[in-house]
Amino acid sequence: TTAALAAFPEATFHAFEVAPETANELRANLQGPIDAGIGKLMTYGLSDEAGTMDMYYYPENNQLTSYSADRHSEYERVHFTADISTLDAYCEDAGIEAIDFLKIDIEGHEFKVIQGGERTFAKGQIAIVQFEYGAFNTGSKFIVRDYYDLLPDYWIGKVFPRHVDFQPYSWTMEEFSFRNYVAVHKSRPDLKALLG
């Protein structure tokens, strides 16, 4: 977020963090931009429907916070209940009509966030979405093909260090190794060309 704001000083950000301890750390790191009114931090998560969700926080490795109790048994975990909303509800309530870049990295729950933004995606209001895909999808049961089916108006590609490899879907993509993918709305061939 700090790097993005340095590169795009006129940008604004909206960040979401369900774990209270991590949210406090994130707020401390971003207090300047938050105080300046160019960023917001929501202390709840996003999914395909609003409500609450059982979550697990790992004090030694807070980046591992997850909805799954079956992971990372080598670390101490703390159960908590998180408030959950949807991307559609947030955008409608906050009056957000366009998102230049949406990054989702939430330990296998990425697909549910996109489902919860179905109306926003369908309107073409999100130019680019980056999401993680990997071994945790064996638990969530969503495969790469599901993303292609859910986002028909987007070009989807695997992220590499110097480019994004945009490809039509193939079953060979179902490898479950940790990767990031980028989806670019088809109204933005300029962004696809820039990233490819």
Tab-separated table of C-alpha atoms in Angstrom:
chain	number	residue	atom	x	y	z
A	1	THR	CA	0.000	0.000	0.000
A	2	THR	CA	2.812	2.378	0.885
A	3	ALA	CA	4.597	1.619	-2.398
A	4	ALA	CA	1.381	2.106	-4.369
A	5	LEU	CA	0.739	5.473	-2.728
A	6	ALA	CA	4.324	6.545	-3.447
A	7	ALA	CA	3.882	5.643	-7.131
A	8	PHE	CA	0.346	7.084	-7.378
A	9	PRO	CA	0.103	9.966	-4.885
A	10	GLU	CA	-3.446	10.865	-5.984
A	11	ALA	CA	-4.722	7.350	-5.248
A	12	THR	CA	-6.949	6.367	-2.367
A	13	PHE	CA	-7.093	2.940	-0.735
A	14	HIS	CA	-9.588	0.795	1.135
A	15	ALA	CA	-8.018	-1.976	3.218
A	16	PHE	CA	-9.717	-4.856	5.038
A	17	GLU	CA	-8.270	-6.867	7.939
A	18	VAL	CA	-10.244	-9.268	10.126
A	19	ALA	CA	-7.639	-10.050	12.819
A	20	PRO	CA	-7.698	-7.273	15.466
A	21	GLU	CA	-3.972	-7.524	16.231
A	22	THR	CA	-3.038	-7.329	12.552
A	23	ALA	CA	-5.507	-4.496	11.972
A	24	ASN	CA	-3.825	-2.519	14.765
A	25	GLU	CA	-0.418	-3.094	13.163
A	26	LEU	CA	-1.722	-2.120	9.730
A	27	ARG	CA	-3.349	1.015	11.145
A	28	ALA	CA	-0.058	2.028	12.783
A	29	ASN	CA	1.801	1.537	9.489
A	30	LEU	CA	-0.771	3.544	7.505
A	31	GLN	CA	-1.787	6.130	10.097
A	32	GLY	CA	-0.442	9.049	8.054
A	33	PRO	CA	-2.496	8.328	4.924
A	34	ILE	CA	-5.542	7.430	7.029
A	35	ASP	CA	-5.300	10.723	8.945
A	36	ALA	CA	-4.865	12.561	5.626
A	37	GLY	CA	-8.151	11.067	4.413
A	38	ILE	CA	-6.660	9.155	1.495
A	39	GLY	CA	-7.200	5.730	2.992
A	40	LYS	CA	-9.628	3.709	5.062
A	41	LEU	CA	-9.137	0.577	7.125
A	42	MET	CA	-12.077	-1.731	7.713
A	43	THR	CA	-11.744	-4.178	10.591
A	44	TYR	CA	-13.946	-6.810	8.999
A	45	GLY	CA	-13.607	-9.227	6.110
A	46	LEU	CA	-15.253	-9.813	2.756
A	47	SER	CA	-16.942	-12.940	1.448
A	48	ASP	CA	-19.943	-13.959	-0.650
A	49	GLU	CA	-22.470	-13.011	2.038
A	50	ALA	CA	-22.637	-10.808	5.112
A	51	GLY	CA	-22.581	-12.228	8.635
A	52	THR	CA	-19.862	-13.633	10.861
A	53	MET	CA	-17.185	-16.260	10.339
A	54	ASP	CA	-14.983	-18.352	12.606
A	55	MET	CA	-11.363	-17.368	12.043
A	56	TYR	CA	-7.963	-18.449	13.349
A	57	TYR	CA	-5.143	-16.042	14.161
A	58	TYR	CA	-1.510	-17.132	14.498
A	59	PRO	CA	0.357	-14.787	16.874
A	60	GLU	CA	3.780	-15.946	15.617
A	61	ASN	CA	2.782	-15.583	11.932
A	62	ASN	CA	-0.112	-13.172	11.518
A	63	GLN	CA	-0.058	-13.515	7.718
A	64	LEU	CA	-1.492	-17.024	8.182
A	65	THR	CA	-4.856	-15.862	9.571
A	66	SER	CA	-7.469	-18.119	8.016
A	67	TYR	CA	-11.010	-19.464	8.190
A	68	SER	CA	-9.566	-23.014	8.359
A	69	ALA	CA	-8.742	-24.708	11.661
A	70	ASP	CA	-6.900	-27.512	9.846
A	71	ARG	CA	-3.818	-25.581	8.747
A	72	HIS	CA	-0.487	-24.728	10.321
A	73	SER	CA	-0.725	-27.082	13.300
A	74	GLU	CA	2.907	-26.298	14.100
A	75	TYR	CA	1.901	-22.815	15.322
A	76	GLU	CA	-0.216	-21.606	18.198
A	77	ARG	CA	-3.596	-20.452	16.948
A	78	VAL	CA	-6.269	-18.254	18.495
A	79	HIS	CA	-9.916	-18.625	17.517
A	80	PHE	CA	-11.993	-15.485	17.006
A	81	THR	CA	-15.222	-14.477	15.299
A	82	ALA	CA	-14.940	-11.973	12.452
A	83	ASP	CA	-17.595	-9.713	11.024
A	84	ILE	CA	-18.044	-10.222	7.283
A	85	SER	CA	-19.587	-8.140	4.512
A	86	THR	CA	-19.515	-8.298	0.707
A	87	LEU	CA	-17.638	-6.267	-1.870
A	88	ASP	CA	-20.928	-5.254	-3.489
A	89	ALA	CA	-22.331	-3.971	-0.190
A	90	TYR	CA	-19.154	-2.071	0.631
A	91	CYS	CA	-18.945	-0.400	-2.783
A	92	GLU	CA	-22.618	0.563	-2.677
A	93	ASP	CA	-22.426	1.922	0.899
A	94	ALA	CA	-19.174	3.821	0.254
A	95	GLY	CA	-20.319	5.175	-3.114
A	96	ILE	CA	-17.418	3.551	-4.973
A	97	GLU	CA	-18.098	3.498	-8.699
A	98	ALA	CA	-14.685	2.349	-9.951
A	99	ILE	CA	-11.733	0.359	-8.627
A	100	ASP	CA	-8.469	0.572	-10.524
A	101	PHE	CA	-6.775	-2.308	-8.700
A	102	LEU	CA	-8.213	-4.886	-6.309
A	103	LYS	CA	-5.801	-7.225	-4.523
A	104	ILE	CA	-7.136	-10.312	-2.745
A	105	ASP	CA	-4.812	-12.577	-0.746
A	106	ILE	CA	-6.813	-14.337	1.959
A	107	GLU	CA	-5.597	-17.889	2.254
A	108	GLY	CA	-7.940	-19.693	-0.136
A	109	HIS	CA	-11.082	-17.576	0.290
A	110	GLU	CA	-10.437	-15.333	-2.725
A	111	PHE	CA	-13.167	-16.860	-4.889
A	112	LYS	CA	-15.825	-16.059	-2.285
A	113	VAL	CA	-14.793	-12.392	-2.258
A	114	ILE	CA	-15.191	-12.219	-6.037
A	115	GLN	CA	-18.608	-13.900	-5.744
A	116	GLY	CA	-19.566	-11.243	-3.192
A	117	GLY	CA	-18.651	-8.582	-5.753
A	118	GLU	CA	-20.696	-10.106	-8.569
A	119	ARG	CA	-22.638	-6.911	-9.348
A	120	THR	CA	-19.529	-4.723	-9.198
A	121	PHE	CA	-17.609	-7.054	-11.518
A	122	ALA	CA	-20.573	-7.414	-13.899
A	123	LYS	CA	-20.743	-3.634	-14.317
A	124	GLY	CA	-17.068	-3.551	-15.290
A	125	GLN	CA	-16.280	-1.284	-12.342
A	126	ILE	CA	-13.075	-3.156	-11.469
A	127	ALA	CA	-10.251	-2.696	-13.980
A	128	ILE	CA	-7.790	-5.198	-12.491
A	129	VAL	CA	-8.042	-7.849	-9.793
A	130	GLN	CA	-5.057	-9.787	-8.471
A	131	PHE	CA	-5.744	-12.948	-6.498
A	132	GLU	CA	-3.758	-15.791	-4.991
A	133	TYR	CA	-4.402	-19.372	-6.003
A	134	GLY	CA	-2.723	-22.469	-4.633
A	135	ALA	CA	-2.745	-25.419	-2.294
A	136	PHE	CA	-5.400	-23.923	-0.014
A	137	ASN	CA	-7.847	-24.223	-2.896
A	138	THR	CA	-7.810	-27.970	-2.313
A	139	GLY	CA	-9.802	-27.130	0.825
A	140	SER	CA	-12.016	-24.426	-0.653
A	141	LYS	CA	-12.718	-26.672	-3.684
A	142	PHE	CA	-12.421	-23.825	-6.205
A	143	ILE	CA	-10.179	-24.417	-9.192
A	144	VAL	CA	-8.720	-22.080	-11.825
A	145	ARG	CA	-11.559	-22.900	-14.214
A	146	ASP	CA	-14.044	-21.484	-11.712
A	147	TYR	CA	-12.337	-18.082	-11.940
A	148	TYR	CA	-12.523	-18.142	-15.737
A	149	ASP	CA	-16.224	-19.043	-15.540
A	150	LEU	CA	-16.944	-16.363	-12.925
A	151	LEU	CA	-15.089	-13.604	-14.797
A	152	PRO	CA	-16.016	-14.008	-18.494
A	153	ASP	CA	-15.430	-10.305	-19.186
A	154	TYR	CA	-11.809	-10.486	-18.011
A	155	TRP	CA	-8.518	-11.665	-19.464
A	156	ILE	CA	-6.827	-13.860	-16.842
A	157	GLY	CA	-3.118	-14.543	-16.576
A	158	LYS	CA	-0.527	-16.010	-14.253
A	159	VAL	CA	1.862	-13.504	-12.671
A	160	PHE	CA	5.576	-13.916	-13.321
A	161	PRO	CA	8.390	-11.623	-12.095
A	162	ARG	CA	8.439	-9.500	-15.263
A	163	HIS	CA	5.115	-10.111	-16.960
A	164	VAL	CA	1.641	-11.611	-16.767
A	165	ASP	CA	1.058	-14.631	-19.002
A	166	PHE	CA	-2.506	-14.150	-20.240
A	167	GLN	CA	-3.843	-17.445	-21.592
A	168	PRO	CA	-7.185	-19.051	-22.330
A	169	TYR	CA	-8.151	-21.658	-19.760
A	170	SER	CA	-6.447	-25.067	-19.893
A	171	TRP	CA	-6.750	-27.972	-17.475
A	172	THR	CA	-2.938	-27.880	-17.144
A	173	MET	CA	-3.329	-24.747	-15.009
A	174	GLU	CA	-4.753	-26.861	-12.176
A	175	GLU	CA	-1.431	-27.398	-10.397
A	176	PHE	CA	-2.254	-26.046	-6.885
A	177	SER	CA	1.167	-24.450	-6.437
A	178	PHE	CA	1.018	-21.027	-4.849
A	179	ARG	CA	0.651	-18.472	-7.638
A	180	ASN	CA	-0.868	-15.094	-8.199
A	181	TYR	CA	-3.197	-14.410	-11.086
A	182	VAL	CA	-4.307	-11.124	-12.585
A	183	ALA	CA	-7.619	-10.503	-14.314
A	184	VAL	CA	-7.971	-7.414	-16.530
A	185	HIS	CA	-11.359	-6.199	-17.728
A	186	LYS	CA	-11.721	-6.564	-21.492
A	187	SER	CA	-12.521	-2.878	-21.833
A	188	ARG	CA	-8.875	-2.179	-20.896
A	189	PRO	CA	-6.631	-3.713	-23.585
A	190	ASP	CA	-4.090	-0.998	-22.709
A	191	LEU	CA	-3.604	-2.536	-19.260
A	192	LYS	CA	-3.360	-6.034	-20.687
A	193	ALA	CA	-0.671	-4.876	-23.102
A	194	LEU	CA	1.202	-3.092	-20.320
A	195	LEU	CA	1.212	-6.149	-18.063
A	196	GLY	CA	1.790	-8.766	-20.758
